[in-house]
Amino acid sequence: MKLFITTLLASVCAISTAGANELRDKALDYFVPLPSTVPSVQDNPITPEKIELGKALFFDPRLSASGVFSCHSCHNLSTGGDDNRETSIGHGWQIGPRNSPTVLNSVLNEAQFWDGRAEDLKAQAKGPIQASVEMANTPEVVIETLLSMPQYREWFADSFPDEATPVNFDNMARALEAFQATLLTPAPFDAFLNGNIAALTEQQQQGLDLFIDRGCAACHSGVNVGGHGYYPFGLIERPGAEILPPDDKGRFAVTETVDDEYVFRASPLRNISVTAPYFHSGRVWDLEVAVQIMAQSQLGQVLPDEEAAAIVAFLDSLTGEVPEVPVPALPPETATTPRPTAEIVR
Amino acid sequence: MKLFITTLLASVCAISTAGANELRDKALDYFVPLPSTVPSVQDNPITPEKIELGKALFFDPRLSASGVFSCHSCHNLSTGGDDNRETSIGHGWQIGPRNSPTVLNSVLNEAQFWDGRAEDLKAQAKGPIQASVEMANTPEVVIETLLSMPQYREWFADSFPDEATPVNFDNMARALEAFQATLLTPAPFDAFLNGNIAALTEQQQQGLDLFIDRGCAACHSGVNVGGHGYYPFGLIERPGAEILPPDDKGRFAVTETVDDEYVFRASPLRNISVTAPYFHSGRVWDLEVAVQIMAQSQLGQVLPDEEAAAIVAFLDSLTGEVPEVPVPALPPETATTPRPTAEIVR
């Protein structure tokens, strides 16, 4: 009996080196390993000066009206690049409408936000700073704030050397994009794609195989394992209102096309294991439950437990190394820096 | 005429090398340069493991009930170790009663908080985590949170190797104290005290001389240029209610002694230039104004403008180099980690 079980386990579990290489070839039809250099972005040449400026801006709470929130508050590099809440808390303790997406590898997404309404990170950056439930600031006050600190004026001039008035809202967004473009997190899955087949455990390899065969990779593919393409949440079977709140119609708000009701951008899955809770509503905390909801709603399948577990193991292999970012020293305020305000303007 | 002015300026401004060395000797009667090593603290041997654990805890927003605030939120290393607000905003958008003091060099204070009610940083650390207007958490939930993450269990075991149940609220506070003890900021003033007299400009040297002669150094002395001793705010002349709100009686709340009404610990002045606004009420944003208020209320003097400016220049020499702290990678949550809550329990 013991021998039988051992043999059975061996035949189920063992993936030969030849098999692993075959799986790698199969995976390369769907996925691309992370680049080893900072990706270029549209209309924004990335320079070391811009990256440094963007890093300061990313960590600066004075971009918010209250002085409480920086970009880093809800896109925390310590906790997977997000805030680990269902939806974020912002100015005036207001609760935001959607789960905070990770900033890590976000430069690789086709478009930004759950509904893809910003074409890139520089368009995205202007949103939360002005949103009344997030940082609740205005471009005018942001620019007044930045201009009040000589060090920022110098950094902007260094970052945009050919411009007469380098301190402006667009350039702030460009610098933020430049810094965020550096936030790539190479993971065991990249090592596997690059030829180190031992980087994934056998269970992870089985999970990868299932991820492709069951159809997950139809939407979650490419360099960011998702992050491009728009699909209805509930392609086969619409999830309940607790997961898909009826009043958030997703991309419909962007395109006003009926076909886009409850349509969202396929989520990028890098670092998914460390960025609970899941979905735009943030209502699911358990990754295996999230995988089962996806299988049912998008593929019309109920996965056997061991298949779901193997897929979760594969998803763990997408957890990467966050670049080391020292907490930046920010310029001190001056007499002309606008004062923070806790007031809620509705 | 031009020659006369030049001669006059030279006689006013020039401090000879001999004079500078004399000033240094005089200053050494009042001040002590920062140590070059981490100070030891009571009942808490500082180890590299404890420092690393404390760093993670310091940056972990999951120590707060909402998951929004970490220690670093109000003691931000990017902005002088405080939050640059009059008083801090905490759980439920509640406004705290006093200005957030800098964490930098705080290990050198005789006691913690504006009224010195915590004898050291490990006693202090337990306050804001539980305060309903700050992080609004409970020791029970904090410990449940930490125990839910295997990586924290391991870090606590490494930091407190001889203890059967290392994950406890006291040890959390000890680790936080260990990390904070590393946050020393060597400044030009230290270089001056250590013998590099060129580290202070002539104006700064004049300011230092005035700081001693006018009587400021009577209270703001020692290694932290303050941070020990308790004095009434308004020793000679009580400032107005806009600066000294009548309902905050300072140390009286700790000792219940009438003599302690409106008594506060002398503020440590390192990094004062980058930690506006000033006083426990945070009502004054301009350092020169703050210096004049101090001169009037504590010493009964109105300083000539150039004396106040020289003292401010000297205070600038207390702005030090913040140690480089990489944003730490925090342990990911697990299924048993308590969920964040935005609810306000009064």
PDB file of C-alpha atoms in Angstrom, chain A residues 71-259:
ATOM      1  CA  CYS A  71       0.990  58.842  -2.771  1.00  0.00           C
ATOM      2  CA  HIS A  72       2.824  56.377  -0.545  1.00  0.00           C
ATOM      3  CA  SER A  73      -0.043  56.342   1.986  1.00  0.00           C
ATOM      4  CA  CYS A  74      -2.266  54.214  -0.257  1.00  0.00           C
ATOM      5  CA  HIS A  75       0.510  52.790  -2.454  1.00  0.00           C
ATOM      6  CA  ASN A  76       2.805  51.684   0.335  1.00  0.00           C
ATOM      7  CA  LEU A  77       6.015  50.029  -0.828  1.00  0.00           C
ATOM      8  CA  SER A  78       6.203  48.193   2.506  1.00  0.00           C
ATOM      9  CA  THR A  79       2.967  46.331   1.939  1.00  0.00           C
ATOM     10  CA  GLY A  80       2.948  45.254  -1.694  1.00  0.00           C
ATOM     11  CA  GLY A  81       2.493  48.743  -3.128  1.00  0.00           C
ATOM     12  CA  ASP A  82      -1.075  49.148  -1.869  1.00  0.00           C
ATOM     13  CA  ASP A  83      -2.805  49.816   1.457  1.00  0.00           C
ATOM     14  CA  ASN A  84      -4.325  46.453   2.355  1.00  0.00           C
ATOM     15  CA  ARG A  85      -7.770  47.934   2.929  1.00  0.00           C
ATOM     16  CA  GLU A  86     -11.043  47.115   1.116  1.00  0.00           C
ATOM     17  CA  THR A  87     -11.068  50.661  -0.168  1.00  0.00           C
ATOM     18  CA  SER A  88      -8.865  53.543   0.910  1.00  0.00           C
ATOM     19  CA  ILE A  89      -9.532  56.204   3.514  1.00  0.00           C
ATOM     20  CA  GLY A  90      -8.842  59.752   2.382  1.00  0.00           C
ATOM     21  CA  HIS A  91      -9.416  63.398   3.263  1.00  0.00           C
ATOM     22  CA  GLY A  92     -12.005  63.865   5.989  1.00  0.00           C
ATOM     23  CA  TRP A  93     -12.042  60.114   6.732  1.00  0.00           C
ATOM     24  CA  GLN A  94     -14.022  59.609   3.557  1.00  0.00           C
ATOM     25  CA  ILE A  95     -14.029  56.058   2.231  1.00  0.00           C
ATOM     26  CA  GLY A  96     -13.037  55.727  -1.419  1.00  0.00           C
ATOM     27  CA  PRO A  97     -15.075  53.782  -3.951  1.00  0.00           C
ATOM     28  CA  ARG A  98     -12.519  51.175  -5.082  1.00  0.00           C
ATOM     29  CA  ASN A  99      -9.620  49.085  -3.819  1.00  0.00           C
ATOM     30  CA  SER A 100      -6.211  50.752  -4.110  1.00  0.00           C
ATOM     31  CA  PRO A 101      -4.220  49.001  -6.857  1.00  0.00           C
ATOM     32  CA  THR A 102      -0.529  48.268  -6.382  1.00  0.00           C
ATOM     33  CA  VAL A 103       1.965  50.783  -7.722  1.00  0.00           C
ATOM     34  CA  LEU A 104       4.495  47.990  -8.245  1.00  0.00           C
ATOM     35  CA  ASN A 105       5.041  47.248 -11.944  1.00  0.00           C
ATOM     36  CA  SER A 106       2.099  49.529 -12.725  1.00  0.00           C
ATOM     37  CA  VAL A 107       4.113  51.168 -15.504  1.00  0.00           C
ATOM     38  CA  LEU A 108       3.601  47.936 -17.445  1.00  0.00           C
ATOM     39  CA  ASN A 109      -0.189  48.237 -17.485  1.00  0.00           C
ATOM     40  CA  GLU A 110      -1.889  49.179 -20.745  1.00  0.00           C
ATOM     41  CA  ALA A 111      -3.823  51.873 -18.882  1.00  0.00           C
ATOM     42  CA  GLN A 112      -4.358  52.930 -15.262  1.00  0.00           C
ATOM     43  CA  PHE A 113      -7.215  52.623 -12.727  1.00  0.00           C
ATOM     44  CA  TRP A 114      -9.591  49.648 -12.526  1.00  0.00           C
ATOM     45  CA  ASP A 115     -11.531  51.000 -15.490  1.00  0.00           C
ATOM     46  CA  GLY A 116      -8.473  52.096 -17.493  1.00  0.00           C
ATOM     47  CA  ARG A 117      -9.646  55.702 -17.562  1.00  0.00           C
ATOM     48  CA  ALA A 118      -6.089  57.112 -17.438  1.00  0.00           C
ATOM     49  CA  GLU A 119      -3.909  56.225 -20.379  1.00  0.00           C
ATOM     50  CA  ASP A 120      -0.697  56.206 -18.378  1.00  0.00           C
ATOM     51  CA  LEU A 121       0.845  56.929 -14.986  1.00  0.00           C
ATOM     52  CA  LYS A 122       1.297  60.624 -15.659  1.00  0.00           C
ATOM     53  CA  ALA A 123      -2.401  60.959 -16.423  1.00  0.00           C
ATOM     54  CA  GLN A 124      -3.227  58.813 -13.401  1.00  0.00           C
ATOM     55  CA  ALA A 125      -1.070  60.840 -10.993  1.00  0.00           C
ATOM     56  CA  LYS A 126      -3.257  63.912 -11.320  1.00  0.00           C
ATOM     57  CA  GLY A 127      -6.370  62.040 -10.186  1.00  0.00           C
ATOM     58  CA  PRO A 128      -5.893  61.156  -6.496  1.00  0.00           C
ATOM     59  CA  ILE A 129      -4.203  64.485  -5.723  1.00  0.00           C
ATOM     60  CA  GLN A 130      -7.407  66.291  -6.749  1.00  0.00           C
ATOM     61  CA  ALA A 131     -10.038  63.717  -5.756  1.00  0.00           C
ATOM     62  CA  SER A 132     -12.108  65.114  -2.875  1.00  0.00           C
ATOM     63  CA  VAL A 133     -12.159  61.716  -1.121  1.00  0.00           C
ATOM     64  CA  GLU A 134      -8.401  61.224  -1.498  1.00  0.00           C
ATOM     65  CA  MET A 135      -5.851  64.053  -1.259  1.00  0.00           C
ATOM     66  CA  ALA A 136      -8.411  66.828  -1.906  1.00  0.00           C
ATOM     67  CA  ASN A 137      -5.921  69.317  -3.263  1.00  0.00           C
ATOM     68  CA  THR A 138      -5.915  71.621  -6.296  1.00  0.00           C
ATOM     69  CA  PRO A 139      -3.220  72.064  -8.952  1.00  0.00           C
ATOM     70  CA  GLU A 140      -2.911  75.733  -7.913  1.00  0.00           C
ATOM     71  CA  VAL A 141      -2.158  74.916  -4.276  1.00  0.00           C
ATOM     72  CA  VAL A 142       0.175  72.070  -5.259  1.00  0.00           C
ATOM     73  CA  ILE A 143       2.205  74.402  -7.474  1.00  0.00           C
ATOM     74  CA  GLU A 144       2.197  77.135  -4.814  1.00  0.00           C
ATOM     75  CA  THR A 145       3.448  74.519  -2.336  1.00  0.00           C
ATOM     76  CA  LEU A 146       6.235  73.317  -4.619  1.00  0.00           C
ATOM     77  CA  LEU A 147       7.281  76.830  -5.617  1.00  0.00           C
ATOM     78  CA  SER A 148       7.555  77.838  -1.960  1.00  0.00           C
ATOM     79  CA  MET A 149      10.469  75.459  -1.407  1.00  0.00           C
ATOM     80  CA  PRO A 150      13.737  76.436  -3.175  1.00  0.00           C
ATOM     81  CA  GLN A 151      14.940  72.824  -3.199  1.00  0.00           C
ATOM     82  CA  TYR A 152      11.917  71.728  -5.223  1.00  0.00           C
ATOM     83  CA  ARG A 153      12.431  74.599  -7.652  1.00  0.00           C
ATOM     84  CA  GLU A 154      16.008  73.420  -8.158  1.00  0.00           C
ATOM     85  CA  TRP A 155      14.977  69.782  -8.609  1.00  0.00           C
ATOM     86  CA  PHE A 156      12.328  70.703 -11.193  1.00  0.00           C
ATOM     87  CA  ALA A 157      14.829  72.880 -13.071  1.00  0.00           C
ATOM     88  CA  ASP A 158      17.317  69.974 -13.110  1.00  0.00           C
ATOM     89  CA  SER A 159      14.626  67.551 -14.273  1.00  0.00           C
ATOM     90  CA  PHE A 160      13.194  69.779 -17.009  1.00  0.00           C
ATOM     91  CA  PRO A 161      16.262  71.797 -18.009  1.00  0.00           C
ATOM     92  CA  ASP A 162      14.907  73.265 -21.243  1.00  0.00           C
ATOM     93  CA  GLU A 163      11.720  74.698 -19.803  1.00  0.00           C
ATOM     94  CA  ALA A 164      11.091  78.275 -18.764  1.00  0.00           C
ATOM     95  CA  THR A 165       8.584  77.354 -16.020  1.00  0.00           C
ATOM     96  CA  PRO A 166       9.519  73.824 -15.028  1.00  0.00           C
ATOM     97  CA  VAL A 167       7.380  73.733 -11.862  1.00  0.00           C
ATOM     98  CA  ASN A 168       3.971  72.849 -13.219  1.00  0.00           C
ATOM     99  CA  PHE A 169       1.314  70.188 -12.635  1.00  0.00           C
ATOM    100  CA  ASP A 170       2.147  68.229 -15.793  1.00  0.00           C
ATOM    101  CA  ASN A 171       5.816  68.028 -14.881  1.00  0.00           C
ATOM    102  CA  MET A 172       4.933  66.926 -11.360  1.00  0.00           C
ATOM    103  CA  ALA A 173       2.983  64.068 -12.941  1.00  0.00           C
ATOM    104  CA  ARG A 174       5.870  63.253 -15.290  1.00  0.00           C
ATOM    105  CA  ALA A 175       8.327  63.037 -12.393  1.00  0.00           C
ATOM    106  CA  LEU A 176       5.950  60.788 -10.473  1.00  0.00           C
ATOM    107  CA  GLU A 177       5.679  58.547 -13.531  1.00  0.00           C
ATOM    108  CA  ALA A 178       9.477  58.415 -13.849  1.00  0.00           C
ATOM    109  CA  PHE A 179       9.895  57.252 -10.245  1.00  0.00           C
ATOM    110  CA  GLN A 180       7.095  54.723 -10.490  1.00  0.00           C
ATOM    111  CA  ALA A 181       8.622  53.289 -13.661  1.00  0.00           C
ATOM    112  CA  THR A 182      11.542  52.109 -11.499  1.00  0.00           C
ATOM    113  CA  LEU A 183       9.289  50.026  -9.254  1.00  0.00           C
ATOM    114  CA  LEU A 184       9.723  46.658 -10.953  1.00  0.00           C
ATOM    115  CA  THR A 185       9.786  43.512  -8.821  1.00  0.00           C
ATOM    116  CA  PRO A 186      11.605  40.542 -10.369  1.00  0.00           C
ATOM    117  CA  ALA A 187      10.046  37.325  -9.082  1.00  0.00           C
ATOM    118  CA  PRO A 188      10.741  33.583  -9.131  1.00  0.00           C
ATOM    119  CA  PHE A 189       8.389  33.347 -12.126  1.00  0.00           C
ATOM    120  CA  ASP A 190      10.749  35.609 -14.086  1.00  0.00           C
ATOM    121  CA  ALA A 191      13.668  33.357 -13.197  1.00  0.00           C
ATOM    122  CA  PHE A 192      11.622  30.399 -14.470  1.00  0.00           C
ATOM    123  CA  LEU A 193      10.749  32.164 -17.724  1.00  0.00           C
ATOM    124  CA  ASN A 194      14.411  33.103 -18.074  1.00  0.00           C
ATOM    125  CA  GLY A 195      15.397  29.445 -17.944  1.00  0.00           C
ATOM    126  CA  ASN A 196      15.931  28.643 -14.260  1.00  0.00           C
ATOM    127  CA  ILE A 197      13.251  25.964 -14.051  1.00  0.00           C
ATOM    128  CA  ALA A 198      14.167  25.197 -10.417  1.00  0.00           C
ATOM    129  CA  ALA A 199      12.842  28.640  -9.463  1.00  0.00           C
ATOM    130  CA  LEU A 200       9.296  27.221  -9.331  1.00  0.00           C
ATOM    131  CA  THR A 201       8.353  24.300  -7.070  1.00  0.00           C
ATOM    132  CA  GLU A 202       6.545  21.347  -8.601  1.00  0.00           C
ATOM    133  CA  GLN A 203       3.240  22.572  -7.226  1.00  0.00           C
ATOM    134  CA  GLN A 204       3.885  26.013  -8.685  1.00  0.00           C
ATOM    135  CA  GLN A 205       4.663  24.462 -12.059  1.00  0.00           C
ATOM    136  CA  GLN A 206       1.425  22.473 -11.887  1.00  0.00           C
ATOM    137  CA  GLY A 207      -0.357  25.690 -10.988  1.00  0.00           C
ATOM    138  CA  LEU A 208       1.166  27.483 -13.961  1.00  0.00           C
ATOM    139  CA  ASP A 209       0.093  24.643 -16.244  1.00  0.00           C
ATOM    140  CA  LEU A 210      -3.454  24.824 -14.870  1.00  0.00           C
ATOM    141  CA  PHE A 211      -3.441  28.641 -15.072  1.00  0.00           C
ATOM    142  CA  ILE A 212      -2.893  28.284 -18.794  1.00  0.00           C
ATOM    143  CA  ASP A 213      -5.074  25.221 -19.452  1.00  0.00           C
ATOM    144  CA  ARG A 214      -8.115  26.331 -17.449  1.00  0.00           C
ATOM    145  CA  GLY A 215      -8.116  29.644 -19.334  1.00  0.00           C
ATOM    146  CA  CYS A 216      -6.885  32.179 -16.748  1.00  0.00           C
ATOM    147  CA  ALA A 217      -3.998  33.152 -19.021  1.00  0.00           C
ATOM    148  CA  ALA A 218      -6.452  34.150 -21.745  1.00  0.00           C
ATOM    149  CA  CYS A 219      -6.868  37.469 -19.908  1.00  0.00           C
ATOM    150  CA  HIS A 220      -4.019  37.492 -17.368  1.00  0.00           C
ATOM    151  CA  SER A 221      -1.050  37.342 -19.712  1.00  0.00           C
ATOM    152  CA  GLY A 222       1.875  39.412 -20.898  1.00  0.00           C
ATOM    153  CA  VAL A 223       4.658  40.962 -18.879  1.00  0.00           C
ATOM    154  CA  ASN A 224       2.389  42.027 -16.024  1.00  0.00           C
ATOM    155  CA  VAL A 225       0.309  38.813 -16.012  1.00  0.00           C
ATOM    156  CA  GLY A 226      -2.725  40.998 -16.743  1.00  0.00           C
ATOM    157  CA  GLY A 227      -3.086  44.769 -16.808  1.00  0.00           C
ATOM    158  CA  HIS A 228      -4.303  44.937 -20.389  1.00  0.00           C
ATOM    159  CA  GLY A 229      -7.640  44.178 -22.040  1.00  0.00           C
ATOM    160  CA  TYR A 230     -11.144  44.829 -20.682  1.00  0.00           C
ATOM    161  CA  TYR A 231     -13.597  42.110 -19.711  1.00  0.00           C
ATOM    162  CA  PRO A 232     -16.967  41.932 -18.006  1.00  0.00           C
ATOM    163  CA  PHE A 233     -16.682  40.812 -14.363  1.00  0.00           C
ATOM    164  CA  GLY A 234     -19.132  37.930 -14.660  1.00  0.00           C
ATOM    165  CA  LEU A 235     -18.488  36.910 -18.243  1.00  0.00           C
ATOM    166  CA  ILE A 236     -20.229  33.586 -17.609  1.00  0.00           C
ATOM    167  CA  GLU A 237     -21.924  34.110 -14.257  1.00  0.00           C
ATOM    168  CA  ARG A 238     -22.245  37.445 -12.455  1.00  0.00           C
ATOM    169  CA  PRO A 239     -20.970  37.334  -8.858  1.00  0.00           C
ATOM    170  CA  GLY A 240     -23.215  38.503  -6.008  1.00  0.00           C
ATOM    171  CA  ALA A 241     -23.688  42.141  -5.030  1.00  0.00           C
ATOM    172  CA  GLU A 242     -21.365  41.736  -2.048  1.00  0.00           C
ATOM    173  CA  ILE A 243     -18.461  41.249  -4.489  1.00  0.00           C
ATOM    174  CA  LEU A 244     -19.771  43.205  -7.497  1.00  0.00           C
ATOM    175  CA  PRO A 245     -21.706  46.157  -6.022  1.00  0.00           C
ATOM    176  CA  PRO A 246     -24.453  47.024  -8.553  1.00  0.00           C
ATOM    177  CA  ASP A 247     -23.848  50.782  -8.422  1.00  0.00           C
ATOM    178  CA  ASP A 248     -20.237  50.563  -9.672  1.00  0.00           C
ATOM    179  CA  LYS A 249     -20.617  49.817 -13.388  1.00  0.00           C
ATOM    180  CA  GLY A 250     -16.901  49.893 -14.119  1.00  0.00           C
ATOM    181  CA  ARG A 251     -15.804  50.997 -17.547  1.00  0.00           C
ATOM    182  CA  PHE A 252     -19.343  52.042 -18.426  1.00  0.00           C
ATOM    183  CA  ALA A 253     -18.607  55.322 -16.619  1.00  0.00           C
ATOM    184  CA  VAL A 254     -15.709  55.918 -19.020  1.00  0.00           C
ATOM    185  CA  THR A 255     -17.201  54.884 -22.366  1.00  0.00           C
ATOM    186  CA  GLU A 256     -20.965  55.199 -21.657  1.00  0.00           C
ATOM    187  CA  THR A 257     -21.416  52.129 -23.827  1.00  0.00           C
ATOM    188  CA  VAL A 258     -23.896  49.536 -22.542  1.00  0.00           C
ATOM    189  CA  ASP A 259     -21.487  46.751 -23.513  1.00  0.00           C
TER     190      ASP A 259
END
